[in-house]
PDB file of C-alpha atoms in Angstrom:
ATOM      1  CA  MET A   1      38.443  32.057  -6.669  1.00 52.00           C
ATOM      2  CA  LYS A   2      36.132  33.974  -4.302  1.00 52.00           C
ATOM      3  CA  LYS A   3      33.121  32.696  -6.246  1.00 50.00           C
ATOM      4  CA  LEU A   4      34.339  29.100  -5.883  1.00 47.00           C
ATOM      5  CA  ILE A   5      34.793  29.489  -2.116  1.00 51.00           C
ATOM      6  CA  LEU A   6      31.360  31.112  -1.793  1.00 46.00           C
ATOM      7  CA  LEU A   7      29.743  28.381  -3.899  1.00 49.00           C
ATOM      8  CA  THR A   8      31.410  25.660  -1.804  1.00 52.00           C
ATOM      9  CA  ALA A   9      30.270  27.328   1.425  1.00 49.00           C
ATOM     10  CA  LEU A  10      26.690  27.608   0.171  1.00 48.00           C
ATOM     11  CA  LEU A  11      26.653  23.979  -0.949  1.00 51.00           C
ATOM     12  CA  CYS A  12      27.944  22.819   2.462  1.00 50.00           C
ATOM     13  CA  ALA A  13      25.338  24.937   4.243  1.00 50.00           C
ATOM     14  CA  PHE A  14      22.581  23.448   2.068  1.00 52.00           C
ATOM     15  CA  VAL A  15      23.733  19.857   2.745  1.00 49.00           C
ATOM     16  CA  ILE A  16      23.966  20.456   6.497  1.00 48.00           C
ATOM     17  CA  HIS A  17      20.575  22.227   6.591  1.00 47.00           C
ATOM     18  CA  SER A  18      18.815  19.527   4.561  1.00 47.00           C
ATOM     19  CA  SER A  19      20.149  16.759   6.823  1.00 52.00           C
ATOM     20  CA  PHE A  20      18.583  18.498   9.827  1.00 61.00           C
ATOM     21  CA  ASP A  21      15.242  18.752   8.050  1.00 76.00           C
ATOM     22  CA  ALA A  22      14.949  15.022   7.315  1.00 83.00           C
ATOM     23  CA  PRO A  23      11.990  13.536   9.214  1.00 94.00           C
ATOM     24  CA  MET A  24      13.050  11.384  12.148  1.00 97.00           C
ATOM     25  CA  ALA A  25      11.112   8.773  14.090  1.00 98.00           C
ATOM     26  CA  THR A  26      11.253   6.589  17.159  1.00 98.00           C
ATOM     27  CA  VAL A  27      10.833   2.857  16.536  1.00 98.00           C
ATOM     28  CA  ARG A  28       9.683   0.816  19.550  1.00 98.00           C
ATOM     29  CA  ILE A  29      10.036  -2.949  19.281  1.00 98.00           C
ATOM     30  CA  GLU A  30       8.376  -5.263  21.795  1.00 98.00           C
ATOM     31  CA  VAL A  31       9.858  -8.757  21.716  1.00 98.00           C
ATOM     32  CA  SER A  32       7.669 -11.467  23.259  1.00 98.00           C
ATOM     33  CA  GLY A  33       7.650 -15.239  23.538  1.00 98.00           C
ATOM     34  CA  LEU A  34      11.089 -15.449  25.139  1.00 98.00           C
ATOM     35  CA  LYS A  35      11.308 -18.832  26.850  1.00 98.00           C
ATOM     36  CA  ASN A  36      13.302 -17.528  29.825  1.00 98.00           C
ATOM     37  CA  ASP A  37      14.886 -14.361  31.211  1.00 98.00           C
ATOM     38  CA  ALA A  38      18.479 -15.596  30.755  1.00 98.00           C
ATOM     39  CA  GLY A  39      20.871 -13.463  28.779  1.00 98.00           C
ATOM     40  CA  GLU A  40      19.527 -10.576  26.744  1.00 98.00           C
ATOM     41  CA  VAL A  41      17.746  -9.700  23.526  1.00 98.00           C
ATOM     42  CA  LEU A  42      19.734  -8.251  20.631  1.00 98.00           C
ATOM     43  CA  VAL A  43      17.929  -6.409  17.832  1.00 98.00           C
ATOM     44  CA  SER A  44      19.545  -5.181  14.618  1.00 98.00           C
ATOM     45  CA  LEU A  45      17.791  -2.674  12.362  1.00 98.00           C
ATOM     46  CA  TYR A  46      18.576  -2.789   8.636  1.00 98.00           C
ATOM     47  CA  ASP A  47      17.821  -0.470   5.737  1.00 98.00           C
ATOM     48  CA  ASN A  48      19.550  -2.559   3.064  1.00 96.00           C
ATOM     49  CA  GLU A  49      18.423  -5.960   1.835  1.00 96.00           C
ATOM     50  CA  ALA A  50      21.972  -6.901   0.827  1.00 96.00           C
ATOM     51  CA  PHE A  51      22.993  -7.258   4.489  1.00 96.00           C
ATOM     52  CA  PHE A  52      19.755  -8.465   6.112  1.00 97.00           C
ATOM     53  CA  PRO A  53      19.930 -10.390   8.378  1.00 95.00           C
ATOM     54  CA  GLU A  54      23.325 -12.059   8.139  1.00 91.00           C
ATOM     55  CA  ASP A  55      25.653  -9.073   8.562  1.00 93.00           C
ATOM     56  CA  ALA A  56      24.864  -7.381  11.881  1.00 92.00           C
ATOM     57  CA  GLU A  57      27.904  -5.139  11.460  1.00 94.00           C
ATOM     58  CA  LYS A  58      26.149  -3.493   8.500  1.00 96.00           C
ATOM     59  CA  ALA A  59      22.922  -2.842  10.433  1.00 98.00           C
ATOM     60  CA  ILE A  60      22.151   0.857  10.767  1.00 97.00           C
ATOM     61  CA  SER A  61      21.532   0.433  14.484  1.00 98.00           C
ATOM     62  CA  LYS A  62      21.790  -2.297  17.129  1.00 97.00           C
ATOM     63  CA  HIS A  63      20.376  -2.423  20.640  1.00 98.00           C
ATOM     64  CA  ARG A  64      20.255  -4.888  23.503  1.00 98.00           C
ATOM     65  CA  ALA A  65      17.782  -5.216  26.360  1.00 98.00           C
ATOM     66  CA  LYS A  66      17.163  -7.180  29.511  1.00 98.00           C
ATOM     67  CA  ILE A  67      14.370  -9.717  29.490  1.00 98.00           C
ATOM     68  CA  ILE A  68      11.628  -9.364  32.085  1.00 98.00           C
ATOM     69  CA  ASN A  69       8.947 -12.045  32.306  1.00 98.00           C
ATOM     70  CA  GLY A  70       9.630 -13.284  28.778  1.00 98.00           C
ATOM     71  CA  THR A  71       9.425  -9.827  27.177  1.00 98.00           C
ATOM     72  CA  ALA A  72      11.903  -7.136  26.172  1.00 98.00           C
ATOM     73  CA  THR A  73      11.342  -3.670  24.750  1.00 98.00           C
ATOM     74  CA  LEU A  74      13.870  -1.797  22.657  1.00 98.00           C
ATOM     75  CA  VAL A  75      13.686   1.799  21.482  1.00 98.00           C
ATOM     76  CA  PHE A  76      15.500   3.082  18.407  1.00 98.00           C
ATOM     77  CA  THR A  77      15.587   6.883  18.220  1.00 98.00           C
ATOM     78  CA  ASP A  78      16.461   9.243  15.370  1.00 97.00           C
ATOM     79  CA  VAL A  79      15.427   6.782  12.666  1.00 98.00           C
ATOM     80  CA  ARG A  80      14.938   8.477   9.301  1.00 98.00           C
ATOM     81  CA  TYR A  81      11.671   7.839   7.498  1.00 98.00           C
ATOM     82  CA  GLY A  82      12.097   4.905   5.139  1.00 98.00           C
ATOM     83  CA  ARG A  83      11.930   1.124   4.765  1.00 98.00           C
ATOM     84  CA  TYR A  84      13.546  -1.150   7.369  1.00 98.00           C
ATOM     85  CA  ALA A  85      13.674  -4.724   8.622  1.00 98.00           C
ATOM     86  CA  ALA A  86      14.562  -5.922  12.122  1.00 98.00           C
ATOM     87  CA  ALA A  87      16.254  -9.133  13.230  1.00 98.00           C
ATOM     88  CA  VAL A  88      15.914 -10.365  16.827  1.00 98.00           C
ATOM     89  CA  MET A  89      18.091 -12.803  18.736  1.00 98.00           C
ATOM     90  CA  HIS A  90      17.680 -14.194  22.265  1.00 98.00           C
ATOM     91  CA  ASP A  91      21.346 -14.334  23.280  1.00 98.00           C
ATOM     92  CA  GLU A  92      20.953 -16.630  26.267  1.00 98.00           C
ATOM     93  CA  ASN A  93      24.688 -16.990  26.921  1.00 98.00           C
ATOM     94  CA  LYS A  94      25.634 -13.383  26.002  1.00 97.00           C
ATOM     95  CA  ASN A  95      28.196 -14.393  23.382  1.00 97.00           C
ATOM     96  CA  GLU A  96      26.670 -11.995  20.817  1.00 95.00           C
ATOM     97  CA  LYS A  97      26.014 -14.657  18.198  1.00 95.00           C
ATOM     98  CA  LEU A  98      23.145 -16.962  17.303  1.00 96.00           C
ATOM     99  CA  ASP A  99      24.291 -20.362  18.486  1.00 97.00           C
ATOM    100  CA  THR A 100      23.461 -23.350  16.287  1.00 97.00           C
ATOM    101  CA  ASN A 101      23.717 -27.111  16.521  1.00 97.00           C
ATOM    102  CA  GLY A 102      25.922 -29.286  14.304  1.00 96.00           C
ATOM    103  CA  ALA A 103      23.389 -29.091  11.474  1.00 94.00           C
ATOM    104  CA  GLY A 104      23.337 -25.270  11.567  1.00 93.00           C
ATOM    105  CA  ILE A 105      19.887 -25.062  13.168  1.00 94.00           C
ATOM    106  CA  PRO A 106      19.570 -22.236  15.729  1.00 96.00           C
ATOM    107  CA  ILE A 107      19.440 -23.367  19.353  1.00 97.00           C
ATOM    108  CA  GLU A 108      18.670 -19.846  20.600  1.00 98.00           C
ATOM    109  CA  GLY A 109      15.525 -17.851  19.909  1.00 98.00           C
ATOM    110  CA  PHE A 110      15.192 -15.543  16.934  1.00 98.00           C
ATOM    111  CA  GLY A 111      12.588 -13.478  15.105  1.00 98.00           C
ATOM    112  CA  PHE A 112      12.006 -10.884  12.426  1.00 98.00           C
ATOM    113  CA  SER A 113       9.827  -7.858  11.886  1.00 98.00           C
ATOM    114  CA  ASN A 114       6.353  -8.694  10.581  1.00 98.00           C
ATOM    115  CA  ASN A 115       6.969 -12.062  12.283  1.00 98.00           C
ATOM    116  CA  ALA A 116       8.216 -13.048   8.836  1.00 98.00           C
ATOM    117  CA  LYS A 117       9.363 -16.621   8.253  1.00 97.00           C
ATOM    118  CA  GLY A 118      11.705 -17.988   5.648  1.00 93.00           C
ATOM    119  CA  SER A 119      11.940 -21.385   4.012  1.00 90.00           C
ATOM    120  CA  PHE A 120      15.091 -23.181   5.145  1.00 88.00           C
ATOM    121  CA  GLY A 121      16.658 -19.906   6.247  1.00 92.00           C
ATOM    122  CA  PRO A 122      15.784 -16.345   7.159  1.00 96.00           C
ATOM    123  CA  PRO A 123      12.989 -14.433   5.421  1.00 98.00           C
ATOM    124  CA  SER A 124      13.710 -11.955   2.675  1.00 97.00           C
ATOM    125  CA  PHE A 125      14.063  -8.266   3.414  1.00 98.00           C
ATOM    126  CA  LYS A 126      10.836  -7.762   1.461  1.00 98.00           C
ATOM    127  CA  LYS A 127       8.869 -10.105   3.774  1.00 98.00           C
ATOM    128  CA  ALA A 128      10.315  -8.591   6.938  1.00 98.00           C
ATOM    129  CA  SER A 129      10.383  -4.949   5.921  1.00 98.00           C
ATOM    130  CA  PHE A 130       8.162  -2.224   7.331  1.00 98.00           C
ATOM    131  CA  ASN A 131       7.715   1.442   6.565  1.00 98.00           C
ATOM    132  CA  VAL A 132       8.592   4.247   8.976  1.00 98.00           C
ATOM    133  CA  SER A 133       6.527   7.230   7.882  1.00 97.00           C
ATOM    134  CA  SER A 134       5.344   8.798  11.129  1.00 97.00           C
ATOM    135  CA  PRO A 135       7.139  10.018  14.285  1.00 97.00           C
ATOM    136  CA  ASP A 136       6.305   6.922  16.349  1.00 98.00           C
ATOM    137  CA  LYS A 137       6.407   3.374  14.977  1.00 98.00           C
ATOM    138  CA  LYS A 138       5.569   0.353  17.164  1.00 98.00           C
ATOM    139  CA  LEU A 139       6.338  -3.251  16.273  1.00 98.00           C
ATOM    140  CA  LYS A 140       5.688  -6.557  18.002  1.00 98.00           C
ATOM    141  CA  ILE A 141       7.964  -9.491  17.255  1.00 98.00           C
ATOM    142  CA  LYS A 142       7.365 -12.992  18.613  1.00 98.00           C
ATOM    143  CA  THR A 143      10.469 -15.046  19.273  1.00 98.00           C
ATOM    144  CA  ARG A 144      10.719 -18.503  17.666  1.00 98.00           C
ATOM    145  CA  TYR A 145      12.631 -21.518  18.902  1.00 98.00           C
ATOM    146  CA  PHE A 146      13.398 -24.823  17.221  1.00 95.00           C
ATOM    147  CA  PHE A 147      14.355 -26.518  20.479  1.00 93.00           C
TER     148      PHE A 147
END
């Protein structure tokens, strides 16, 4: 019994120690091309292609920022090294969703990491993904509008 308790304690200590040793980064995202300073910019960061970009609740991190002169900058801290994709939305009316017209076409601005574009929908995770492998990662995303 004592051996089992000791083994469990050692295993827990190893798991906790290894999680502190994982490399972490800061990801800075500059969003440009915003047509006005109304509302705010929402950015969701994903590490799983199954949820990108439709399920913001499954994003690993979400941030919002004020728009100043058509630009917003967001900083994600404590991001583990790995592969990610970012989705941007200009939430002009602050309702926290991408508004669309009757045909389902976005009427608010949007964008993706790598300035990736999709065909009749969002780009794939593969097209939008980027690698975080150093302590400081900088991205520039240009906002797109249909109207």
